[in-house]
Amino acid sequence: MPSATVPYRLECPCTVDDGAGLAKSNVSAFWTESWWNLMWPTRTRESLIESVTARMPKNLLTERDLRRHQKVIDSESGEIVGYARWILPASHKGDWLEAQTPDVSDELKKRFSANHLKANWNYREDMDALDEHIPKWKKKHQRGQFIVLDYLGVRPDHHRQGVGSMLVQSGIETATSLGLDIYLVAMGRNALGMYLKAGFEILDENTQDLGPYGVNEPYYTYYLVKRTASV
């Protein structure tokens, strides 16, 4: 009998040609989260996807030496449904190169920079105050050399299908092989259970009221670490 098709596949790296697919997946991943969509009270999801599409190629090329990018593909549709961005310490910039976005010509870089600059990225700057505690957390807890899970997003129609876990476990395997811990900031509670199940520990947490910004909901933030350096 023919083998069943694997529903999802993890791929890396992400290339500049993935801009539109990543934009659709990433905006959709957080669009239903009040702490996120409140930053763009007059925008539609589609208009924001358009802006993120224009910005994505430059973002993928930013700090190429340290940033690593992964995507999860829905095998049936071929669409990107999950994405993770990791940041290596400078001492390990020669590692995990299979997840490094391929470089492009200077001409393309100029074009991508221009598109990035022209894209509408006006957001509510008053909400920046909600994250003012995060730099203090980092200063308090970060030790030695480590990897940062800087971004993780999964399309809501693919939640609880193991997509996020695929990305997280891949990073854990790499961190373990390099002898590095992983730090991350979790915004909201949706992915907290997944992180804890993967062995992350909560170092700090904070709850704030979104009422002053227009929604009677709490905004949760967590600072977590996965200890792999001593494993």
PDB file of N, CA and C in Angstrom, residues 25-100:
ATOM      1  N   SER A  25       0.990  34.081   6.254  1.00  0.00           N
ATOM      2  CA  SER A  25       1.005  33.193   7.415  1.00  0.00           C
ATOM      3  C   SER A  25       1.217  33.970   8.709  1.00  0.00           C
ATOM      4  N   ASN A  26       2.180  34.882   8.722  1.00  0.00           N
ATOM      5  CA  ASN A  26       2.531  35.580   9.953  1.00  0.00           C
ATOM      6  C   ASN A  26       1.446  36.546  10.408  1.00  0.00           C
ATOM      7  N   VAL A  27       0.874  37.301   9.472  1.00  0.00           N
ATOM      8  CA  VAL A  27      -0.205  38.220   9.851  1.00  0.00           C
ATOM      9  C   VAL A  27      -1.414  37.431  10.337  1.00  0.00           C
ATOM     10  N   SER A  28      -1.744  36.363   9.636  1.00  0.00           N
ATOM     11  CA  SER A  28      -2.879  35.534  10.047  1.00  0.00           C
ATOM     12  C   SER A  28      -2.646  34.928  11.425  1.00  0.00           C
ATOM     13  N   ALA A  29      -1.392  34.593  11.724  1.00  0.00           N
ATOM     14  CA  ALA A  29      -1.063  33.952  12.997  1.00  0.00           C
ATOM     15  C   ALA A  29      -1.439  34.816  14.189  1.00  0.00           C
ATOM     16  N   PHE A  30      -1.324  36.127  14.044  1.00  0.00           N
ATOM     17  CA  PHE A  30      -1.548  37.011  15.180  1.00  0.00           C
ATOM     18  C   PHE A  30      -2.747  37.938  15.024  1.00  0.00           C
ATOM     19  N   TRP A  31      -3.432  37.868  13.910  1.00  0.00           N
ATOM     20  CA  TRP A  31      -4.507  38.818  13.634  1.00  0.00           C
ATOM     21  C   TRP A  31      -5.634  38.742  14.656  1.00  0.00           C
ATOM     22  N   THR A  32      -5.894  37.586  15.218  1.00  0.00           N
ATOM     23  CA  THR A  32      -6.980  37.442  16.185  1.00  0.00           C
ATOM     24  C   THR A  32      -6.542  37.761  17.608  1.00  0.00           C
ATOM     25  N   GLU A  33      -5.280  38.108  17.794  1.00  0.00           N
ATOM     26  CA  GLU A  33      -4.766  38.453  19.123  1.00  0.00           C
ATOM     27  C   GLU A  33      -4.934  39.954  19.363  1.00  0.00           C
ATOM     28  N   SER A  34      -5.710  40.307  20.383  1.00  0.00           N
ATOM     29  CA  SER A  34      -5.991  41.725  20.636  1.00  0.00           C
ATOM     30  C   SER A  34      -4.729  42.527  20.895  1.00  0.00           C
ATOM     31  N   TRP A  35      -3.789  41.955  21.657  1.00  0.00           N
ATOM     32  CA  TRP A  35      -2.565  42.692  21.979  1.00  0.00           C
ATOM     33  C   TRP A  35      -1.771  43.027  20.724  1.00  0.00           C
ATOM     34  N   TRP A  36      -2.039  42.328  19.624  1.00  0.00           N
ATOM     35  CA  TRP A  36      -1.335  42.570  18.366  1.00  0.00           C
ATOM     36  C   TRP A  36      -2.153  43.433  17.422  1.00  0.00           C
ATOM     37  N   ASN A  37      -3.411  43.055  17.180  1.00  0.00           N
ATOM     38  CA  ASN A  37      -4.179  43.806  16.178  1.00  0.00           C
ATOM     39  C   ASN A  37      -4.576  45.198  16.649  1.00  0.00           C
ATOM     40  N   LEU A  38      -4.527  45.445  17.958  1.00  0.00           N
ATOM     41  CA  LEU A  38      -4.812  46.792  18.445  1.00  0.00           C
ATOM     42  C   LEU A  38      -3.790  47.816  17.962  1.00  0.00           C
ATOM     43  N   MET A  39      -2.627  47.350  17.547  1.00  0.00           N
ATOM     44  CA  MET A  39      -1.601  48.274  17.062  1.00  0.00           C
ATOM     45  C   MET A  39      -1.983  48.889  15.725  1.00  0.00           C
ATOM     46  N   TRP A  40      -2.933  48.250  15.022  1.00  0.00           N
ATOM     47  CA  TRP A  40      -3.370  48.750  13.714  1.00  0.00           C
ATOM     48  C   TRP A  40      -4.893  48.848  13.686  1.00  0.00           C
ATOM     49  N   PRO A  41      -5.480  49.768  14.448  1.00  0.00           N
ATOM     50  CA  PRO A  41      -6.940  49.806  14.604  1.00  0.00           C
ATOM     51  C   PRO A  41      -7.702  50.125  13.323  1.00  0.00           C
ATOM     52  N   THR A  42      -7.061  50.735  12.347  1.00  0.00           N
ATOM     53  CA  THR A  42      -7.766  51.105  11.114  1.00  0.00           C
ATOM     54  C   THR A  42      -7.392  50.224   9.931  1.00  0.00           C
ATOM     55  N   ARG A  43      -6.575  49.205  10.160  1.00  0.00           N
ATOM     56  CA  ARG A  43      -6.102  48.371   9.061  1.00  0.00           C
ATOM     57  C   ARG A  43      -6.931  47.102   8.934  1.00  0.00           C
ATOM     58  N   THR A  44      -7.022  46.592   7.717  1.00  0.00           N
ATOM     59  CA  THR A  44      -7.590  45.274   7.491  1.00  0.00           C
ATOM     60  C   THR A  44      -6.459  44.251   7.466  1.00  0.00           C
ATOM     61  N   ARG A  45      -6.817  42.996   7.636  1.00  0.00           N
ATOM     62  CA  ARG A  45      -5.805  41.941   7.572  1.00  0.00           C
ATOM     63  C   ARG A  45      -5.126  41.941   6.213  1.00  0.00           C
ATOM     64  N   GLU A  46      -5.921  42.125   5.156  1.00  0.00           N
ATOM     65  CA  GLU A  46      -5.373  42.086   3.799  1.00  0.00           C
ATOM     66  C   GLU A  46      -4.402  43.234   3.552  1.00  0.00           C
ATOM     67  N   SER A  47      -4.726  44.426   4.047  1.00  0.00           N
ATOM     68  CA  SER A  47      -3.825  45.565   3.826  1.00  0.00           C
ATOM     69  C   SER A  47      -2.525  45.391   4.598  1.00  0.00           C
ATOM     70  N   LEU A  48      -2.620  44.771   5.765  1.00  0.00           N
ATOM     71  CA  LEU A  48      -1.414  44.545   6.551  1.00  0.00           C
ATOM     72  C   LEU A  48      -0.544  43.471   5.904  1.00  0.00           C
ATOM     73  N   ILE A  49      -1.175  42.444   5.339  1.00  0.00           N
ATOM     74  CA  ILE A  49      -0.422  41.422   4.613  1.00  0.00           C
ATOM     75  C   ILE A  49       0.338  42.064   3.459  1.00  0.00           C
ATOM     76  N   GLU A  50      -0.293  43.004   2.777  1.00  0.00           N
ATOM     77  CA  GLU A  50       0.371  43.702   1.672  1.00  0.00           C
ATOM     78  C   GLU A  50       1.618  44.442   2.160  1.00  0.00           C
ATOM     79  N   SER A  51       1.502  45.114   3.298  1.00  0.00           N
ATOM     80  CA  SER A  51       2.645  45.845   3.842  1.00  0.00           C
ATOM     81  C   SER A  51       3.757  44.901   4.280  1.00  0.00           C
ATOM     82  N   VAL A  52       3.388  43.814   4.937  1.00  0.00           N
ATOM     83  CA  VAL A  52       4.394  42.861   5.407  1.00  0.00           C
ATOM     84  C   VAL A  52       5.077  42.180   4.228  1.00  0.00           C
ATOM     85  N   THR A  53       4.330  41.926   3.168  1.00  0.00           N
ATOM     86  CA  THR A  53       4.922  41.343   1.956  1.00  0.00           C
ATOM     87  C   THR A  53       6.020  42.247   1.408  1.00  0.00           C
ATOM     88  N   ALA A  54       5.764  43.549   1.413  1.00  0.00           N
ATOM     89  CA  ALA A  54       6.754  44.501   0.905  1.00  0.00           C
ATOM     90  C   ALA A  54       7.987  44.572   1.809  1.00  0.00           C
ATOM     91  N   ARG A  55       7.806  44.361   3.090  1.00  0.00           N
ATOM     92  CA  ARG A  55       8.903  44.473   4.045  1.00  0.00           C
ATOM     93  C   ARG A  55       9.705  43.183   4.216  1.00  0.00           C
ATOM     94  N   MET A  56       9.092  42.051   3.883  1.00  0.00           N
ATOM     95  CA  MET A  56       9.673  40.761   4.232  1.00  0.00           C
ATOM     96  C   MET A  56      11.050  40.480   3.622  1.00  0.00           C
ATOM     97  N   PRO A  57      11.282  40.736   2.321  1.00  0.00           N
ATOM     98  CA  PRO A  57      12.607  40.409   1.772  1.00  0.00           C
ATOM     99  C   PRO A  57      13.754  41.090   2.518  1.00  0.00           C
ATOM    100  N   LYS A  58      13.602  42.367   2.832  1.00  0.00           N
ATOM    101  CA  LYS A  58      14.659  43.051   3.585  1.00  0.00           C
ATOM    102  C   LYS A  58      14.801  42.452   4.980  1.00  0.00           C
ATOM    103  N   ASN A  59      13.674  42.128   5.611  1.00  0.00           N
ATOM    104  CA  ASN A  59      13.746  41.529   6.942  1.00  0.00           C
ATOM    105  C   ASN A  59      14.504  40.202   6.919  1.00  0.00           C
ATOM    106  N   LEU A  60      14.279  39.410   5.877  1.00  0.00           N
ATOM    107  CA  LEU A  60      14.954  38.117   5.776  1.00  0.00           C
ATOM    108  C   LEU A  60      16.455  38.271   5.561  1.00  0.00           C
ATOM    109  N   LEU A  61      16.859  39.385   4.960  1.00  0.00           N
ATOM    110  CA  LEU A  61      18.273  39.624   4.682  1.00  0.00           C
ATOM    111  C   LEU A  61      18.985  40.376   5.809  1.00  0.00           C
ATOM    112  N   THR A  62      18.222  40.885   6.769  1.00  0.00           N
ATOM    113  CA  THR A  62      18.800  41.632   7.883  1.00  0.00           C
ATOM    114  C   THR A  62      19.577  40.691   8.804  1.00  0.00           C
ATOM    115  N   GLU A  63      20.797  41.088   9.148  1.00  0.00           N
ATOM    116  CA  GLU A  63      21.667  40.291  10.029  1.00  0.00           C
ATOM    117  C   GLU A  63      21.735  38.835   9.566  1.00  0.00           C
ATOM    118  N   ARG A  64      22.004  38.650   8.285  1.00  0.00           N
ATOM    119  CA  ARG A  64      22.081  37.299   7.718  1.00  0.00           C
ATOM    120  C   ARG A  64      23.085  36.411   8.446  1.00  0.00           C
ATOM    121  N   ASP A  65      24.143  37.024   8.955  1.00  0.00           N
ATOM    122  CA  ASP A  65      25.180  36.218   9.596  1.00  0.00           C
ATOM    123  C   ASP A  65      24.694  35.555  10.881  1.00  0.00           C
ATOM    124  N   LEU A  66      23.687  36.141  11.530  1.00  0.00           N
ATOM    125  CA  LEU A  66      23.235  35.627  12.820  1.00  0.00           C
ATOM    126  C   LEU A  66      21.822  35.045  12.803  1.00  0.00           C
ATOM    127  N   ARG A  67      20.980  35.521  11.919  1.00  0.00           N
ATOM    128  CA  ARG A  67      19.585  35.075  11.922  1.00  0.00           C
ATOM    129  C   ARG A  67      19.405  33.810  11.088  1.00  0.00           C
ATOM    130  N   ARG A  68      18.523  32.950  11.582  1.00  0.00           N
ATOM    131  CA  ARG A  68      18.181  31.721  10.879  1.00  0.00           C
ATOM    132  C   ARG A  68      16.661  31.631  10.772  1.00  0.00           C
ATOM    133  N   HIS A  69      16.189  31.163   9.623  1.00  0.00           N
ATOM    134  CA  HIS A  69      14.756  31.179   9.333  1.00  0.00           C
ATOM    135  C   HIS A  69      14.273  29.804   8.892  1.00  0.00           C
ATOM    136  N   GLN A  70      13.101  29.417   9.392  1.00  0.00           N
ATOM    137  CA  GLN A  70      12.495  28.141   9.020  1.00  0.00           C
ATOM    138  C   GLN A  70      11.019  28.346   8.700  1.00  0.00           C
ATOM    139  N   LYS A  71      10.495  27.477   7.863  1.00  0.00           N
ATOM    140  CA  LYS A  71       9.076  27.531   7.524  1.00  0.00           C
ATOM    141  C   LYS A  71       8.505  26.119   7.551  1.00  0.00           C
ATOM    142  N   VAL A  72       7.206  26.037   7.785  1.00  0.00           N
ATOM    143  CA  VAL A  72       6.488  24.769   7.697  1.00  0.00           C
ATOM    144  C   VAL A  72       5.482  24.887   6.566  1.00  0.00           C
ATOM    145  N   ILE A  73       5.485  23.889   5.688  1.00  0.00           N
ATOM    146  CA  ILE A  73       4.632  23.866   4.508  1.00  0.00           C
ATOM    147  C   ILE A  73       3.505  22.861   4.708  1.00  0.00           C
ATOM    148  N   ASP A  74       2.293  23.261   4.350  1.00  0.00           N
ATOM    149  CA  ASP A  74       1.165  22.335   4.289  1.00  0.00           C
ATOM    150  C   ASP A  74       1.337  21.507   3.017  1.00  0.00           C
ATOM    151  N   SER A  75       1.545  20.217   3.169  1.00  0.00           N
ATOM    152  CA  SER A  75       1.855  19.363   2.018  1.00  0.00           C
ATOM    153  C   SER A  75       0.739  19.352   0.980  1.00  0.00           C
ATOM    154  N   GLU A  76      -0.501  19.485   1.424  1.00  0.00           N
ATOM    155  CA  GLU A  76      -1.626  19.427   0.488  1.00  0.00           C
ATOM    156  C   GLU A  76      -1.759  20.697  -0.335  1.00  0.00           C
ATOM    157  N   SER A  77      -1.688  21.851   0.329  1.00  0.00           N
ATOM    158  CA  SER A  77      -1.887  23.125  -0.370  1.00  0.00           C
ATOM    159  C   SER A  77      -0.591  23.737  -0.876  1.00  0.00           C
ATOM    160  N   GLY A  78       0.540  23.355  -0.274  1.00  0.00           N
ATOM    161  CA  GLY A  78       1.816  23.961  -0.626  1.00  0.00           C
ATOM    162  C   GLY A  78       2.037  25.315   0.014  1.00  0.00           C
ATOM    163  N   GLU A  79       1.120  25.745   0.876  1.00  0.00           N
ATOM    164  CA  GLU A  79       1.217  27.056   1.503  1.00  0.00           C
ATOM    165  C   GLU A  79       2.079  27.012   2.762  1.00  0.00           C
ATOM    166  N   ILE A  80       2.702  28.148   3.067  1.00  0.00           N
ATOM    167  CA  ILE A  80       3.430  28.310   4.319  1.00  0.00           C
ATOM    168  C   ILE A  80       2.417  28.505   5.437  1.00  0.00           C
ATOM    169  N   VAL A  81       2.522  27.705   6.488  1.00  0.00           N
ATOM    170  CA  VAL A  81       1.567  27.797   7.595  1.00  0.00           C
ATOM    171  C   VAL A  81       2.263  28.019   8.939  1.00  0.00           C
ATOM    172  N   GLY A  82       3.580  28.040   8.952  1.00  0.00           N
ATOM    173  CA  GLY A  82       4.322  28.288  10.179  1.00  0.00           C
ATOM    174  C   GLY A  82       5.698  28.847   9.873  1.00  0.00           C
ATOM    175  N   TYR A  83       6.222  29.621  10.805  1.00  0.00           N
ATOM    176  CA  TYR A  83       7.517  30.284  10.580  1.00  0.00           C
ATOM    177  C   TYR A  83       8.211  30.500  11.919  1.00  0.00           C
ATOM    178  N   ALA A  84       9.525  30.353  11.913  1.00  0.00           N
ATOM    179  CA  ALA A  84      10.332  30.653  13.100  1.00  0.00           C
ATOM    180  C   ALA A  84      11.588  31.399  12.693  1.00  0.00           C
ATOM    181  N   ARG A  85      11.957  32.376  13.517  1.00  0.00           N
ATOM    182  CA  ARG A  85      13.214  33.113  13.333  1.00  0.00           C
ATOM    183  C   ARG A  85      14.042  32.949  14.603  1.00  0.00           C
ATOM    184  N   TRP A  86      15.267  32.528  14.401  1.00  0.00           N
ATOM    185  CA  TRP A  86      16.206  32.296  15.495  1.00  0.00           C
ATOM    186  C   TRP A  86      17.399  33.237  15.346  1.00  0.00           C
ATOM    187  N   ILE A  87      18.013  33.609  16.452  1.00  0.00           N
ATOM    188  CA  ILE A  87      19.198  34.463  16.422  1.00  0.00           C
ATOM    189  C   ILE A  87      20.334  33.756  17.160  1.00  0.00           C
ATOM    190  N   LEU A  88      21.426  33.543  16.442  1.00  0.00           N
ATOM    191  CA  LEU A  88      22.605  32.899  17.013  1.00  0.00           C
ATOM    192  C   LEU A  88      23.518  33.930  17.668  1.00  0.00           C
ATOM    193  N   PRO A  89      24.331  33.515  18.635  1.00  0.00           N
ATOM    194  CA  PRO A  89      25.367  34.411  19.142  1.00  0.00           C
ATOM    195  C   PRO A  89      26.447  34.591  18.079  1.00  0.00           C
ATOM    196  N   ALA A  90      27.153  35.715  18.134  1.00  0.00           N
ATOM    197  CA  ALA A  90      28.176  36.007  17.123  1.00  0.00           C
ATOM    198  C   ALA A  90      29.235  34.916  17.050  1.00  0.00           C
ATOM    199  N   SER A  91      29.469  34.247  18.162  1.00  0.00           N
ATOM    200  CA  SER A  91      30.483  33.190  18.194  1.00  0.00           C
ATOM    201  C   SER A  91      30.100  31.977  17.355  1.00  0.00           C
ATOM    202  N   HIS A  92      28.825  31.892  16.951  1.00  0.00           N
ATOM    203  CA  HIS A  92      28.348  30.727  16.199  1.00  0.00           C
ATOM    204  C   HIS A  92      27.773  31.124  14.835  1.00  0.00           C
ATOM    205  N   LYS A  93      28.243  32.244  14.292  1.00  0.00           N
ATOM    206  CA  LYS A  93      27.695  32.697  13.016  1.00  0.00           C
ATOM    207  C   LYS A  93      28.011  31.752  11.863  1.00  0.00           C
ATOM    208  N   GLY A  94      28.941  30.847  12.054  1.00  0.00           N
ATOM    209  CA  GLY A  94      29.256  29.874  11.018  1.00  0.00           C
ATOM    210  C   GLY A  94      28.454  28.590  11.125  1.00  0.00           C
ATOM    211  N   ASP A  95      27.504  28.544  12.068  1.00  0.00           N
ATOM    212  CA  ASP A  95      26.705  27.341  12.295  1.00  0.00           C
ATOM    213  C   ASP A  95      25.293  27.481  11.722  1.00  0.00           C
ATOM    214  N   TRP A  96      24.645  26.344  11.564  1.00  0.00           N
ATOM    215  CA  TRP A  96      23.249  26.256  11.121  1.00  0.00           C
ATOM    216  C   TRP A  96      23.039  27.014   9.803  1.00  0.00           C
ATOM    217  N   LEU A  97      23.989  26.884   8.914  1.00  0.00           N
ATOM    218  CA  LEU A  97      23.957  27.640   7.659  1.00  0.00           C
ATOM    219  C   LEU A  97      22.838  27.193   6.731  1.00  0.00           C
ATOM    220  N   GLU A  98      22.321  25.978   6.941  1.00  0.00           N
ATOM    221  CA  GLU A  98      21.224  25.519   6.094  1.00  0.00           C
ATOM    222  C   GLU A  98      19.945  26.327   6.330  1.00  0.00           C
ATOM    223  N   ALA A  99      19.889  27.063   7.449  1.00  0.00           N
ATOM    224  CA  ALA A  99      18.727  27.897   7.748  1.00  0.00           C
ATOM    225  C   ALA A  99      19.008  29.383   7.520  1.00  0.00           C
ATOM    226  N   GLN A 100      20.112  29.686   6.867  1.00  0.00           N
ATOM    227  CA  GLN A 100      20.468  31.079   6.571  1.00  0.00           C
ATOM    228  C   GLN A 100      19.872  31.484   5.230  1.00  0.00           C
TER     229      GLN A 100
END
